[in-house]
Coordinates of C-alpha atoms in Angstrom, one line a residue:
M880 CA 1.2 25.6 14.8
A881 CA 3.3 28.0 15.8
T882 CA 3.7 29.0 19.1
G883 CA 5.5 31.7 21.4
M884 CA 3.9 35.2 19.7
D885 CA 5.7 38.2 21.0
K886 CA 3.7 41.2 22.2
K887 CA 5.6 43.4 19.4
D888 CA 5.1 41.6 16.4
K889 CA 3.4 43.6 14.0
Q890 CA -0.3 43.1 14.0
K891 CA -1.5 43.2 10.3
K892 CA -5.3 43.2 8.7
I893 CA -6.1 40.3 6.9
P894 CA -6.9 41.0 2.6
S895 CA -10.1 39.9 2.1
G896 CA -11.4 41.5 -0.7
K897 CA -10.8 39.4 -4.1
I898 CA -9.2 42.3 -6.0
A899 CA -6.7 42.8 -3.1
R900 CA -5.7 39.3 -2.4
S901 CA -5.4 38.8 -6.4
S902 CA -3.4 41.6 -6.6
I903 CA -1.0 40.4 -3.7
I904 CA -0.3 36.9 -5.7
G905 CA -0.3 38.7 -8.8
A906 CA 2.5 41.0 -7.8
A907 CA 4.8 38.5 -5.9
T908 CA 4.1 36.3 -9.5
A909 CA 5.0 38.8 -11.7
K910 CA 8.4 39.9 -9.4
A911 CA 9.6 35.8 -9.2
G912 CA 8.8 35.7 -13.4
I913 CA 11.5 38.4 -13.9
K914 CA 14.1 37.2 -11.1
K915 CA 13.4 33.4 -13.3
L916 CA 13.8 35.3 -17.0
G917 CA 16.8 37.4 -15.4
Y918 CA 18.7 34.1 -14.4
L919 CA 17.8 32.0 -17.9
S920 CA 19.3 35.6 -19.4
K921 CA 22.1 35.4 -17.5
K922 CA 22.6 31.4 -17.5
P923 CA 24.3 30.7 -21.1
F924 CA 27.0 32.9 -20.1
L925 CA 28.2 31.4 -16.4
S926 CA 30.4 29.2 -15.7
D927 CA 28.9 25.7 -14.2
E928 CA 29.6 26.4 -10.3
K929 CA 28.5 30.3 -10.9
V930 CA 25.6 29.5 -12.8
K931 CA 24.5 26.8 -9.3
E932 CA 25.3 30.0 -7.2
C933 CA 23.3 32.3 -9.5
K934 CA 20.5 29.4 -9.5
D935 CA 20.8 29.2 -5.7
R936 CA 20.5 33.1 -5.2
N937 CA 17.1 33.0 -7.4
D938 CA 15.2 30.0 -5.6
E939 CA 16.3 32.2 -2.9
D940 CA 14.7 35.3 -4.0
I941 CA 11.7 33.9 -5.2
A942 CA 11.0 31.9 -2.2
T943 CA 10.9 35.1 0.1
M944 CA 8.7 36.9 -2.8
L945 CA 6.4 34.0 -2.5
F946 CA 6.2 33.0 0.9
K947 CA 5.5 36.8 1.9
A948 CA 3.1 36.7 -0.2
L949 CA 1.1 33.4 1.5
S950 CA 2.2 34.6 5.2
T951 CA -0.1 38.0 4.1
L952 CA -2.6 36.1 2.6
K953 CA -3.3 33.7 5.9
G954 CA -5.6 30.5 4.7
A955 CA -5.6 28.8 2.1
P956 CA -2.3 30.2 0.6
L957 CA -0.3 29.8 3.8
K958 CA -2.2 26.5 4.2
L959 CA -0.5 25.2 1.1
A960 CA 3.1 26.6 1.7
Q961 CA 2.6 24.9 4.9
M962 CA 1.6 21.2 3.7
M963 CA 4.6 21.5 1.0
S964 CA 6.8 22.6 3.7
M965 CA 6.4 18.7 4.6
E966 CA 7.9 17.6 1.8
L967 CA 11.1 19.9 2.6
E968 CA 13.4 17.8 0.8
L969 CA 11.4 17.8 -2.1
L970 CA 12.4 21.2 -2.4
P971 CA 15.4 23.5 -2.9
E972 CA 16.8 24.6 0.2
A973 CA 16.1 28.4 -0.3
F974 CA 12.2 27.3 -0.5
Q975 CA 12.7 25.0 2.2
K976 CA 13.7 27.7 4.8
E977 CA 11.2 30.2 3.3
L978 CA 7.9 27.8 3.6
A979 CA 9.0 26.5 7.2
K980 CA 8.7 30.0 8.6
S981 CA 5.2 29.7 7.6
A982 CA 5.1 27.4 10.9
S983 CA 6.6 29.3 13.6
Q984 CA 6.2 33.4 11.8
V985 CA 3.1 34.3 10.9
P986 CA 2.3 38.0 12.7
P987 CA -1.4 38.3 14.6
M988 CA -4.2 40.0 14.4
N989 CA -5.2 43.2 16.3
R990 CA -6.1 42.7 19.6
A991 CA -9.7 45.0 18.9
L992 CA -10.4 42.6 16.5
I993 CA -10.3 39.6 18.6
R994 CA -12.3 41.0 20.9
K995 CA -14.9 42.0 17.9
V996 CA -14.7 38.1 16.5
V997 CA -15.2 37.0 19.8
S998 CA -18.1 39.1 20.4
T999 CA -20.0 38.0 17.6
E1000 CA -19.6 34.9 18.0
L1001 CA -20.3 34.2 21.1
G1002 CA -22.6 37.2 22.6
A1003 CA -20.2 38.7 24.5
P1004 CA -16.8 40.3 24.8
P1005 CA -14.1 38.3 26.2
E1006 CA -13.9 40.3 29.4
K1007 CA -17.4 39.7 30.5
L1008 CA -17.1 35.2 29.1
F1009 CA -13.9 34.3 30.9
A1010 CA -12.7 35.3 34.0
V1011 CA -9.4 35.8 32.3
F1012 CA -8.2 36.4 28.6
E1013 CA -4.5 36.6 27.6
S1014 CA -5.1 39.3 24.1
V1015 CA -1.7 38.2 23.0
P1016 CA -1.9 34.7 21.4
F1017 CA 0.1 31.9 22.7
A1018 CA 0.1 29.5 19.1
A1019 CA -0.7 31.1 15.7
A1020 CA -1.3 29.4 12.3
S1021 CA -2.5 29.6 8.7
L1022 CA -6.3 29.7 9.5
G1023 CA -6.6 31.2 12.8
Q1024 CA -4.7 32.3 16.6
V1025 CA -5.5 30.6 20.5
H1026 CA -5.5 32.6 23.3
R1027 CA -5.1 31.4 26.7
A1028 CA -8.3 31.6 28.9
V1029 CA -9.5 30.8 32.6
S1030 CA -13.7 30.5 32.8
Q1031 CA -15.7 31.7 35.8
D1032 CA -15.4 28.1 37.4
G1033 CA -11.5 28.2 37.1
R1034 CA -10.8 25.6 34.1
E1035 CA -8.1 26.7 31.9
L1036 CA -8.7 26.7 28.7
A1037 CA -7.3 27.5 25.0
V1038 CA -9.4 29.6 22.8
K1039 CA -9.1 29.4 19.2
V1040 CA -9.9 32.5 16.9
Q1041 CA -10.6 32.0 13.5
Y1042 CA -9.0 35.2 11.3
P1043 CA -12.5 37.0 10.0
G1044 CA -12.7 36.5 6.0
I1045 CA -10.9 34.2 5.6
A1046 CA -13.3 31.5 4.4
R1047 CA -14.3 33.8 2.1
G1048 CA -12.6 32.9 -1.5
V1049 CA -11.0 29.6 -0.7
K1050 CA -11.3 28.5 -3.9
T1051 CA -10.0 31.6 -5.5
D1052 CA -6.8 31.8 -3.5
M1053 CA -6.2 28.3 -4.3
E1054 CA -6.2 29.0 -8.1
M1055 CA -4.3 32.3 -7.2
V1056 CA -1.9 29.6 -5.9
K1057 CA -1.8 27.0 -8.9
A1058 CA -0.3 29.8 -10.8
M1059 CA 2.5 31.0 -8.2
V1060 CA 3.3 27.5 -7.6
K1061 CA 3.7 27.0 -11.4
M1062 CA 7.0 29.5 -10.9
T1063 CA 8.3 26.8 -9.4
P1064 CA 9.8 23.4 -11.6
Y1065 CA 7.2 21.1 -9.1
S1066 CA 3.4 22.4 -10.5
G1067 CA 2.9 18.8 -11.7
F1068 CA 4.0 16.9 -9.0
F1069 CA 1.8 18.9 -6.9
S1070 CA -0.7 19.3 -8.8
G1071 CA -3.0 16.4 -6.8
V1072 CA -1.9 17.3 -3.4
I1073 CA -3.4 21.1 -4.4
K1074 CA -7.1 19.6 -4.9
E1075 CA -7.1 17.7 -1.8
I1076 CA -5.9 20.7 0.6
Q1077 CA -8.5 22.7 -0.6
D1078 CA -11.2 20.0 0.2
R1079 CA -9.3 20.0 3.8
V1080 CA -9.0 23.5 3.9
Y1081 CA -12.9 23.8 3.3
E1082 CA -13.2 21.4 6.3
E1083 CA -10.6 23.0 9.0
L1084 CA -13.0 26.1 8.7
D1085 CA -15.5 24.6 10.0
Y1086 CA -14.7 24.9 14.0
H1087 CA -18.2 22.9 14.3
R1088 CA -16.6 19.9 12.6
E1089 CA -13.3 20.6 14.4
A1090 CA -14.9 20.5 17.7
R1091 CA -16.5 16.6 16.2
N1092 CA -13.4 15.4 15.7
T1093 CA -12.1 16.6 19.1
I1094 CA -15.1 14.8 20.7
W1095 CA -14.3 11.9 18.8
F1096 CA -10.9 11.1 18.9
R1097 CA -11.6 12.1 23.4
E1098 CA -14.1 9.2 23.2
H1099 CA -12.7 6.5 20.7
L1100 CA -8.5 6.7 21.5
N1101 CA -8.7 4.6 24.3
M1102 CA -5.2 4.8 25.4
A1103 CA -4.6 5.8 28.5
S1104 CA -1.1 7.3 27.9
V1105 CA -2.9 10.1 25.4
I1106 CA -4.5 13.3 26.9
V1107 CA -7.1 14.9 24.3
P1108 CA -8.7 18.1 25.1
E1109 CA -12.2 18.5 26.4
V1110 CA -14.4 20.7 24.0
A1111 CA -15.9 23.4 25.8
E1112 CA -19.0 24.0 23.6
E1113 CA -20.6 27.4 25.4
F1114 CA -17.8 28.8 24.8
S1115 CA -17.3 27.6 20.9
S1116 CA -19.1 28.7 17.6
K1117 CA -18.2 28.2 13.7
N1118 CA -15.5 30.6 13.7
V1119 CA -14.7 29.8 17.8
L1120 CA -13.4 26.9 19.6
T1121 CA -12.8 26.7 23.3
T1122 CA -11.3 23.4 24.5
T1123 CA -9.5 22.4 27.7
L1124 CA -5.6 23.8 28.2
V1125 CA -3.5 20.8 28.3
G1126 CA -0.3 21.1 29.7
G1127 CA 3.2 19.8 28.6
Q1128 CA 6.0 20.8 26.6
H1129 CA 6.5 20.9 23.1
L1130 CA 9.5 18.3 21.4
N1131 CA 12.4 20.5 21.6
E1132 CA 11.6 21.8 24.8
W1133 CA 11.4 18.5 26.5
L1134 CA 14.8 17.6 24.5
D1135 CA 16.6 20.4 26.4
T1136 CA 16.1 18.9 29.5
N1137 CA 18.1 15.9 28.4
P1138 CA 15.4 12.7 29.0
D1139 CA 17.3 9.8 29.4
Q1140 CA 16.7 7.0 26.2
E1141 CA 14.2 4.8 28.1
E1142 CA 12.2 8.4 28.2
R1143 CA 13.1 8.4 24.3
N1144 CA 12.2 4.8 24.0
C1145 CA 8.7 5.4 26.0
Y1146 CA 7.3 8.5 24.0
G1147 CA 9.0 7.2 20.9
Q1148 CA 6.9 4.0 21.5
L1149 CA 3.6 5.6 21.8
L1150 CA 3.5 7.8 19.5
C1151 CA 4.1 4.8 17.4
D1152 CA 1.5 3.3 18.8
L1153 CA -1.0 5.8 18.7
F1154 CA 0.1 6.2 14.7
A1155 CA -0.7 2.5 14.4
A1156 CA -4.1 2.4 16.3
N1157 CA -5.7 5.5 14.3
V1158 CA -4.2 3.9 10.9
Y1159 CA -5.4 0.4 10.8
Q1160 CA -7.8 0.1 13.9
H1161 CA -9.9 3.6 13.1
R1162 CA -8.9 4.0 9.6
V1163 CA -8.7 7.6 10.8
I1164 CA -5.3 10.1 10.2
H1165 CA -4.5 13.2 12.4
A1166 CA -2.9 14.5 9.7
D1167 CA -1.2 17.2 10.5
P1168 CA 2.3 16.5 12.0
N1169 CA 3.3 19.5 13.2
I1170 CA 5.6 18.9 16.3
G1171 CA 3.4 21.5 18.3
N1172 CA 0.6 19.2 18.0
F1173 CA 2.2 16.9 20.3
L1174 CA 3.0 17.7 24.0
F1175 CA 6.0 16.0 26.1
R1176 CA 4.4 16.1 29.8
E1177 CA 6.0 15.0 33.2
D1178 CA 4.1 12.1 34.3
G1179 CA 4.9 10.5 30.7
R1180 CA 1.9 11.2 28.7
L1181 CA 1.6 12.9 25.6
G1182 CA -1.0 15.6 25.0
L1183 CA -2.6 15.3 21.2
I1184 CA -4.1 19.2 20.0
D1185 CA -5.3 20.4 17.1
F1186 CA -8.3 18.3 15.3
G1187 CA -8.9 20.2 12.0
C1188 CA -7.2 18.5 9.9
V1189 CA -8.7 14.8 10.3
K1190 CA -8.8 12.8 7.0
M1191 CA -11.2 9.7 7.2
L1192 CA -9.3 7.1 5.1
E1193 CA -10.9 5.0 2.1
D1194 CA -12.0 1.7 3.1
N1195 CA -9.3 0.1 1.3
F1196 CA -6.6 2.1 1.8
T1197 CA -5.0 0.3 4.4
D1198 CA -5.4 -3.3 3.2
N1199 CA -3.1 -1.4 -0.3
L1200 CA -1.1 -0.4 1.9
K1201 CA 0.1 -3.9 3.1
I1202 CA -0.2 -5.2 0.0
L1203 CA 2.8 -2.2 -1.1
I1204 CA 4.5 -2.9 1.7
S1205 CA 4.7 -7.2 0.4
S1206 CA 5.7 -6.3 -3.3
I1207 CA 9.1 -5.3 -2.9
D1208 CA 10.2 -8.3 -5.0
E1209 CA 7.4 -7.9 -7.5
E1210 CA 8.8 -8.3 -11.1
D1211 CA 5.9 -6.8 -13.3
T1212 CA 5.6 -3.3 -14.2
E1213 CA 2.7 -3.0 -14.3
T1214 CA 1.3 -4.6 -11.4
I1215 CA 3.8 -2.3 -9.4
R1216 CA 2.2 0.7 -11.0
A1217 CA -1.5 -0.5 -9.8
I1218 CA -0.4 -0.9 -6.3
Y1219 CA 1.2 2.1 -6.1
G1220 CA -1.9 3.7 -7.9
A1221 CA -3.9 2.0 -5.7
V1222 CA -2.7 4.1 -2.7
G1223 CA -2.3 7.5 -4.4
M1224 CA 0.9 7.6 -6.3
H1225 CA 0.7 7.5 -10.1
Y1226 CA 3.9 6.5 -12.2
K1227 CA 4.5 7.5 -15.8
T1228 CA 3.8 4.5 -18.1
T1229 CA 6.9 6.1 -20.3
S1230 CA 9.3 5.3 -18.0
N1231 CA 11.7 2.5 -18.8
S1232 CA 10.8 -0.9 -17.4
R1233 CA 14.6 -2.0 -15.8
E1234 CA 15.3 0.9 -14.1
F1235 CA 11.5 1.9 -12.5
R1236 CA 11.6 -1.5 -11.5
E1237 CA 15.0 -0.7 -9.9
F1238 CA 14.2 2.8 -8.8
T1239 CA 10.9 1.4 -7.0
S1240 CA 12.3 -1.9 -5.3
R1241 CA 15.2 0.6 -3.8
W1242 CA 12.4 3.3 -2.8
L1243 CA 9.7 0.6 -1.3
E1244 CA 12.9 -1.0 0.8
W1245 CA 13.6 2.3 2.4
I1246 CA 10.2 3.3 3.0
T1247 CA 9.7 0.0 4.6
R1248 CA 12.7 -0.6 6.1
P1249 CA 11.0 0.8 9.4
L1250 CA 8.6 -1.2 9.3
R1251 CA 9.6 -4.4 8.6
E1252 CA 12.4 -4.8 11.1
E1253 CA 11.5 -5.7 14.4
Y1254 CA 12.8 -3.0 16.0
F1255 CA 14.2 0.2 14.9
D1256 CA 17.1 2.4 16.4
F1257 CA 16.5 5.8 14.7
A1258 CA 19.6 7.0 16.6
E1259 CA 22.0 3.6 15.2
N1260 CA 20.4 4.7 12.0
P1261 CA 21.4 8.6 12.0
D1262 CA 22.0 8.2 7.8
Y1263 CA 18.3 6.7 7.0
F1264 CA 17.1 10.1 5.8
T1265 CA 20.1 11.2 3.9
E1266 CA 19.9 7.7 2.2
G1267 CA 16.4 8.3 1.4
M1268 CA 17.3 11.6 -0.4
K1269 CA 19.6 9.6 -3.1
F1270 CA 16.3 9.1 -4.7
I1271 CA 14.8 11.9 -5.0
P1272 CA 16.5 13.5 -8.0
K1273 CA 14.8 10.6 -9.6
I1274 CA 11.5 11.2 -7.8
Y1275 CA 10.5 13.7 -10.7
G1276 CA 11.5 11.1 -14.1
F1277 CA 9.0 8.1 -12.4
V1278 CA 6.4 10.0 -10.6
D1279 CA 3.2 11.4 -12.1
R1280 CA 1.6 12.8 -9.3
Y1281 CA 0.4 12.2 -6.1
D1282 CA -3.0 12.3 -4.2
G1283 CA -5.9 11.1 -2.4
S1284 CA -5.7 9.4 1.3
L1285 CA -2.0 9.4 0.2
V1286 CA -1.0 12.7 0.9
Y1287 CA -2.2 12.9 4.2
Y1288 CA -0.7 9.3 5.3
G1289 CA 2.5 9.9 4.3
R1290 CA 2.6 13.3 5.4
A1291 CA 1.7 11.5 9.0
E1292 CA 3.9 8.7 8.6
Y1293 CA 7.0 11.4 7.5
G1294 CA 6.1 13.7 10.5
L1295 CA 6.2 10.2 13.0
Y1296 CA 9.7 9.4 11.3
R1297 CA 11.1 12.6 11.7
I1298 CA 10.0 13.0 15.3
L1299 CA 11.6 9.7 15.9
Q1300 CA 14.9 10.6 14.6
K1301 CA 14.5 13.8 17.1
L1302 CA 13.9 11.6 20.0
G1303 CA 16.4 8.7 18.6
A1304 CA 14.5 6.5 19.8
R1305 CA 14.2 2.3 19.2
V1306 CA 10.9 1.6 18.6
Q1307 CA 9.0 -1.0 17.3
M1308 CA 6.4 -0.1 14.3
K1309 CA 3.2 -1.9 14.0
I1310 CA 1.6 -2.7 10.9
V1311 CA -1.8 -4.6 12.5

């Protein structure tokens, strides 16, 4: 979730009509198509060096066009951009930069509109409901934005308000997004992702559901070092969710205080324990690994917020994960495909057996290395992710698609690893 919204940010009305939203997607897709054709027409006449230069510039222009369209629409299209941004290393650098903006550069809603939504949902305008209500949001994302408030009895609150009209036409939006994704070389790879995202977006649009998720984590997590906000049900509805405000610093802010290695290790281990408890004990994923959803506190505890994207894992998912981790030495390619398929990674059946076996063995060894070592020191392994990127060019040759729980488990695990890398933490990963 984006933070630090500026008062001078432009406040734009979100297009809600099907025709208006379709025209934005259509215009962006058409422009991207023209740019792509222009590049292809020049390619035969360029040197190898100029081909790369021209392709990079073309990718950058297309990425800019697509992101502008997605950020204007918000909702499902922008949520897809944010999901794809978690797969950054799978995309060209230009796409990485533009999609990454989806997590931090979303313009806020008009203040008068916020007042109207709160009044409609909660029965009174914010100045009547709260002792203090800050009209400028301190956080914003694809489906809503968050305002600081203080209740009449002195509680510090976070009031999340959904963008009006965002729930209409999610299915149509996703169909339009599919057309946009087809403009990239990655449409087949992400085909299984889009349906999964659509299902989760429908869930995220129901703030009653997010409230229940928040209450569930608060009641069941049972980790003294992790703080989950309390839902203020009297100030919540289907489109407004109010919780107690959890204090703390975001990761980059906390790192700017120059914490020592022991503090880094403690927080790193706490994040690993939280991930393991969710996956292997509760069979649930807090499936938005955005670093903005973790708050680092002076008392050593971790604040965990935003429970809109929660994925319940299938009963046998974690069992198959354990089997997968132990399958590095498996020689039967059909068995390998079956094991991967059971968790949602579907490999092409046309792959050469020897090359496929070599690829999956090395790929799985890299993915599971932090899990198989007694302790893994991210500070002493700064090239861990760089090593993994060597496999990326081959992924599209072997993998048909991925789907199901793996979409969200993979995002959550990847997000965890990235935070641990930023921390430079020495941790013990747990498979329980």
